[in-house]
């Protein structure tokens, strides 16, 4: 575990800024978002600040909120701020500002200015390190963009835990997919919390934007769904707990999010989360209720739709149907709630929400009546938003509410009446009528009670079927109840009216409500209806003279009342005309009769038919009485619509006209009208239009006169205008709006006053009128504006004025309808009217001075312009009237001057100029958008005007410096559409003089907008096909721009633009160049240079496709070589470019590639001329800065060799050359010309070595293209040339071909082997060692691959190679190659090589010695010799014997001593190992014995290799062979054993070091063990005794040293012997005991050499004791002989340490001599040493006893009584160390015995 100090140091190191590490500082400085690291590393802070501050200023122009940062993080002072020098408080304040800026700039991160601004935060304030989390969360919504991996590349390795999911993508620099982010949000709580906190913080400050909110909503919603899915596993308790945990994490976020009313998008995102929670989690009703209240709390018009979706889901999950009060209030406050529910019903389940809404409205209606809400209930129920069961529930609740509500007399809209009316209408509904009636029938509701309570008769389905006529009678059971209800209501009716003369008057009626209520009660009963019609208040007897009676019933059947009431009203009037005499002209009823004929109810229409027939009969009777109908008084003439102007303005028919209208128009259509409610509309419209305009209906075959049609039109129109009933207006307008012009009268003319009137009404008044009659206001307004026809100028002007009006009280519905009408009639309008209206609309749409309240009129004008087809003349006028933007801006100073005069403030335009400029920009924008939407290809006349607009935009940009990319893109797109259409339809008129290519080029070169650049280039591409002569004069700057900018882009659209430009511009350009007198390649050089210069910047994955397309369009045969030349010249040392060029060339045919190579060579040849031509154009040579021609040629030539050696070219060439067709002949001719070209070039540059070699490589590559047979045939003639370099390249080609040849066909093999004599001739006769070397290499390859086919030819070649001309040559490389070739030959020919060996072997040994000469070492030659020797030993080992073997070994020892490197050592050892494995054992051992002295003389490495040979030989040979050669081996080992003596007697500078001697002895012992393993006891024992005699042989005193050294080596062997073979050889210890005792008793410690022997003896004894398993040392004779001298070694404690050797050996002896007597004897001797005068001896004795106690335990402590006196005495020893060790000994004893020794010691 790390200490506190280590932890602190680790923390300091982690936070260290590497202030002294310059390399780390440079790396940190190079981290950038927009620059390459190598570029960023070279930038200083001033440069960075200037670049980033420009981006910041552009941001301030886009959003003034950025201005607040101008004085802080983007001030000049910020360059001096260093976070490492700031306090914690200052850093905290800085973090706040930085994170505030990041939150604001997130919305614009895709813009370059924003990226530049963030770059300053990275480079200056290190936000990627200090504010990593905030920075990542800012960029995370754009994780799919290319800039996100760049951000990952600069992140620190220690990212916050919340971002750990990005680590794999940080390493691979890839964008994380969306599912990874969602997974992390679901499983990483830190990331989930961080994302929510960040979004809340940004939104709270008002910096939110769509990308962030949508990313957050989608991610969090899916993450929460995942978390809730995972929480469903486990026990129920665990699931509940998991769901609660999720809610606790989410609800605080939602609570704060839903409180942000001004951020609709965020609220919608919260709705999404709530929806997921409701559907995935098991929530209780109280939580769902709280959620619903939170949804509706503070919602707005923008969020109500999404809120309704959320509410519908929440309502579906609640058990309780009733909506919370606050939720209900919020729902009812929404305008158009019913329509919203209908829309949602198509995609979502809203039935429970709809039911709750219905129940809430009904419950609330009991206290506060609201007819509009009941209308919503009816709409919801009839729309069938709910299942039948839920509809039944709603109906039951409505009925219950109606029963519990009291009636209010004389009130037209009392609550009970409203509910009753609702129930009646629902029962009468065609959509759910059956469900309502079934509900009433099946329920427990008393129908009689309900009818009595509601004072109405509710007819169920059964009753309706039982009744013969719904309109004429009632059952007997119902009669009394209906009568009773009617009588109660009729008693409230007054007997007379005070002022009313007509119920169609525009003034308010005070009795109509009570009359209507009574009539509704009476309507089911004919008798009650009769009673009601006879009531005094209606004055039936005055029906022909005043309109009161008829107008009441007219208003009933035209009102929104039940069908039964409408039928009763029509029948009442019909009965009157049947029963009473008609004395007046009742033409005023006819419009209302027409209305009844169009009633949705068939019964009403049938009753209306009876009324028409009755009227027809009445008018017929008048004729029969011979009375003039036109002189009859007109009913209601003076007061039908009251006493005001409305009645006076009615246009009346004559009585005759009325009769004809009835007889000729209405009567013929009655039957069809009864069957089809829409028939009367078509019939009447056809009748009024006449046969000239339409084909008359079947019932209108009799055409009426024009005068009558005009009269009818005027009459009905006047009633429409003056009638107070909007339902009547709507239905009759729908009829008349189908009528065009009748005679000289148009419907627009007669109905226009209505439009004028309604236009002047206030919006709220109009809405109240329509709502009062349940008329759809939008439909009504549509019919009102439908009055206007395309030909009516006044009407169109009124529509125009409606849109232009600025009054706030105008009806938005009317404006919308007017807008739609203009769009509808626009195609039929006259051109001048279109022009006038379009200009007005454009002015209105472009007006920027409008207030907020009038913004809608602008949008209406824009909508009209966008939706109507604009003619060419209109669009031209728009373009001609465009303001010149450049006139409204002042010329901007230069960039340098701006930098000098700028004070860090963003420039702005103030005053009138700004207002004018804004209007101009808006107008230009709108016009260009309209042109784009109008399919500009249909208007080629706009070409000139569009170019003029582009010119003005460019001029404005040059003056102000402000980009207008969007406008330019619009104009350019429209121009391109026109040009594209001209391309496909050449007959379209096209003004070529209007084309301004210079403007397009200026757009491309000067704008910073990629979109403008793309659009301009695409337009240039299109123009190139239409008017190439205009484009081609200015096309080169386009490609210059593409090379500098566009080619560097890495998006699909840029790639498309480039492809289009290449495809369209280059073909005509090439055609134009060919038509000119000059070289087309020279003419296109600038184009090619643009692409070549941009090569490095083009995205790597797009390069090939781009250049391939470029070459294809230019023509590969003519231009490929030029492109390759430029690439090679521009990037001479770039391997990637070279490979690219090779791959590009490989895509073309073999013939094209060879022709390209030929033209390429022509360029090189031309380059080397005194006056170059084509090369000067392509390579731009001749100026002062250009390289010399030779240097350029040296850069060009290597590419040719790469192209010619490409595998694809080889495959294509071989495939063609196998054939005998013209293609093969052409290829051969091209091939021959190429060889001549190469040879010519080679001759020309022979004095330039580098170029000459490059030519050789090209020639070699060329030759490699031929098949082997053809290739070898061509070599013969080429080898006859005198140019040695050519000959070398020819043979190199052969070498390469043989090396890569994999065909293995017989012809190729025979050709190669047959060429060997020619190669040997070169070896014998040539004086060029390089050529010889290549020839020998070829022989080597041929022998290796095909030598088995002709062994004699290979042997013959080997003889030449082993001769003086090759192996005996002085050139080292040639010798090496010769040796390698001979090695291959030996492998091929085997014993056939024997004639060559004597000479070759001797020469090779000489070369080996030569390779090791001091200062002339040649490792390659050294290795080659050993390769040759290895081959001999492997294939003919019996040749290498005797002197050859001795010479090889001796030389190898010298090599080992020379230390020529690892490779030389490996080759040598590999060969020496073959000696051990391949040669005869006896021969090998004898050679090793003969060369031992040489090996020892060359040093330890040679000795080790010598021993390795012996070791391998022993391992390889069987036991029998080792046994037979044991005498040789024993003699060899005695020589090995004597190495110590030889090296140390006397010791010189050449002698081995002690560690080297020990290493050799260890190696000898190891080999000896391998030998012993293969010998049996009978064979080994004599060998052992021989070794023993050698080591212990007596000698004179002067040879004492010799004996000492030998014994040291001997005991080293014995230690290894006993340690390795263990108990197997324990008995051999008896042979060495005497020698060991003698050494121990001698003065063994007199010097260091003796001490070494003494230690080895002890080590040997230790091993012998340790591995005794045969009780060898228990024998008294063996024990006694060794124990005494061994224990006596304790006396030497003062001179040598006892612990390493003596004490462990004594301990092992005690273990081996497992006997109490032996132990007692040893203990007594040790105890005696405890009383020695020497402290060291006493201490050694105590330590020995400790060791014995540890090892033997209780067995040794049996001798404790003998020890106690000594222990007691030692406790008081004079030496503290002895006392301490004694105490340790006591502790060990007590630990073993388990009791204290204190009592024993006292």
mmCIF file of C-alpha atoms in Angstrom, residues 242 315 412 433 549 613 854 857 878 923 1075 1128 1244 1265 1302 1317-1318 1363 1376 1757:
data_model
loop_
_atom_site.group_PDB
_atom_site.id
_atom_site.type_symbol
_atom_site.label_atom_id
_atom_site.label_comp_id
_atom_site.label_asym_id
_atom_site.label_seq_id
_atom_site.Cartn_x
_atom_site.Cartn_y
_atom_site.Cartn_z
ATOM 1 C CA UNK A 242 -35.815 -0.082 -9.221
ATOM 2 C CA UNK A 315 -55.250 9.276 -19.287
ATOM 3 C CA UNK A 412 -83.422 30.840 -25.249
ATOM 4 C CA UNK A 433 -77.862 7.907 -33.182
ATOM 5 C CA UNK A 549 -96.260 34.034 -39.061
ATOM 6 C CA UNK A 613 -96.084 22.013 -54.886
ATOM 7 C CA UNK A 854 -49.175 42.840 -38.755
ATOM 8 C CA UNK A 857 -50.211 39.964 -43.536
ATOM 9 C CA UNK A 878 -39.446 41.459 -60.073
ATOM 10 C CA UNK A 923 -36.928 41.824 -51.234
ATOM 11 C CA UNK A 1075 -8.758 22.377 -82.512
ATOM 12 C CA UNK A 1128 6.743 12.425 -59.900
ATOM 13 C CA UNK A 1244 22.838 9.673 -73.265
ATOM 14 C CA UNK A 1265 7.398 -8.148 -68.801
ATOM 15 C CA UNK A 1302 6.342 -19.567 -60.308
ATOM 16 C CA UNK A 1317 26.851 -22.154 -70.356
ATOM 17 C CA UNK A 1318 26.329 -18.563 -71.465
ATOM 18 C CA UNK A 1363 38.203 -21.760 -60.256
ATOM 19 C CA UNK A 1376 30.904 -14.625 -51.356
ATOM 20 C CA UNK A 1757 17.126 -32.252 22.313
#
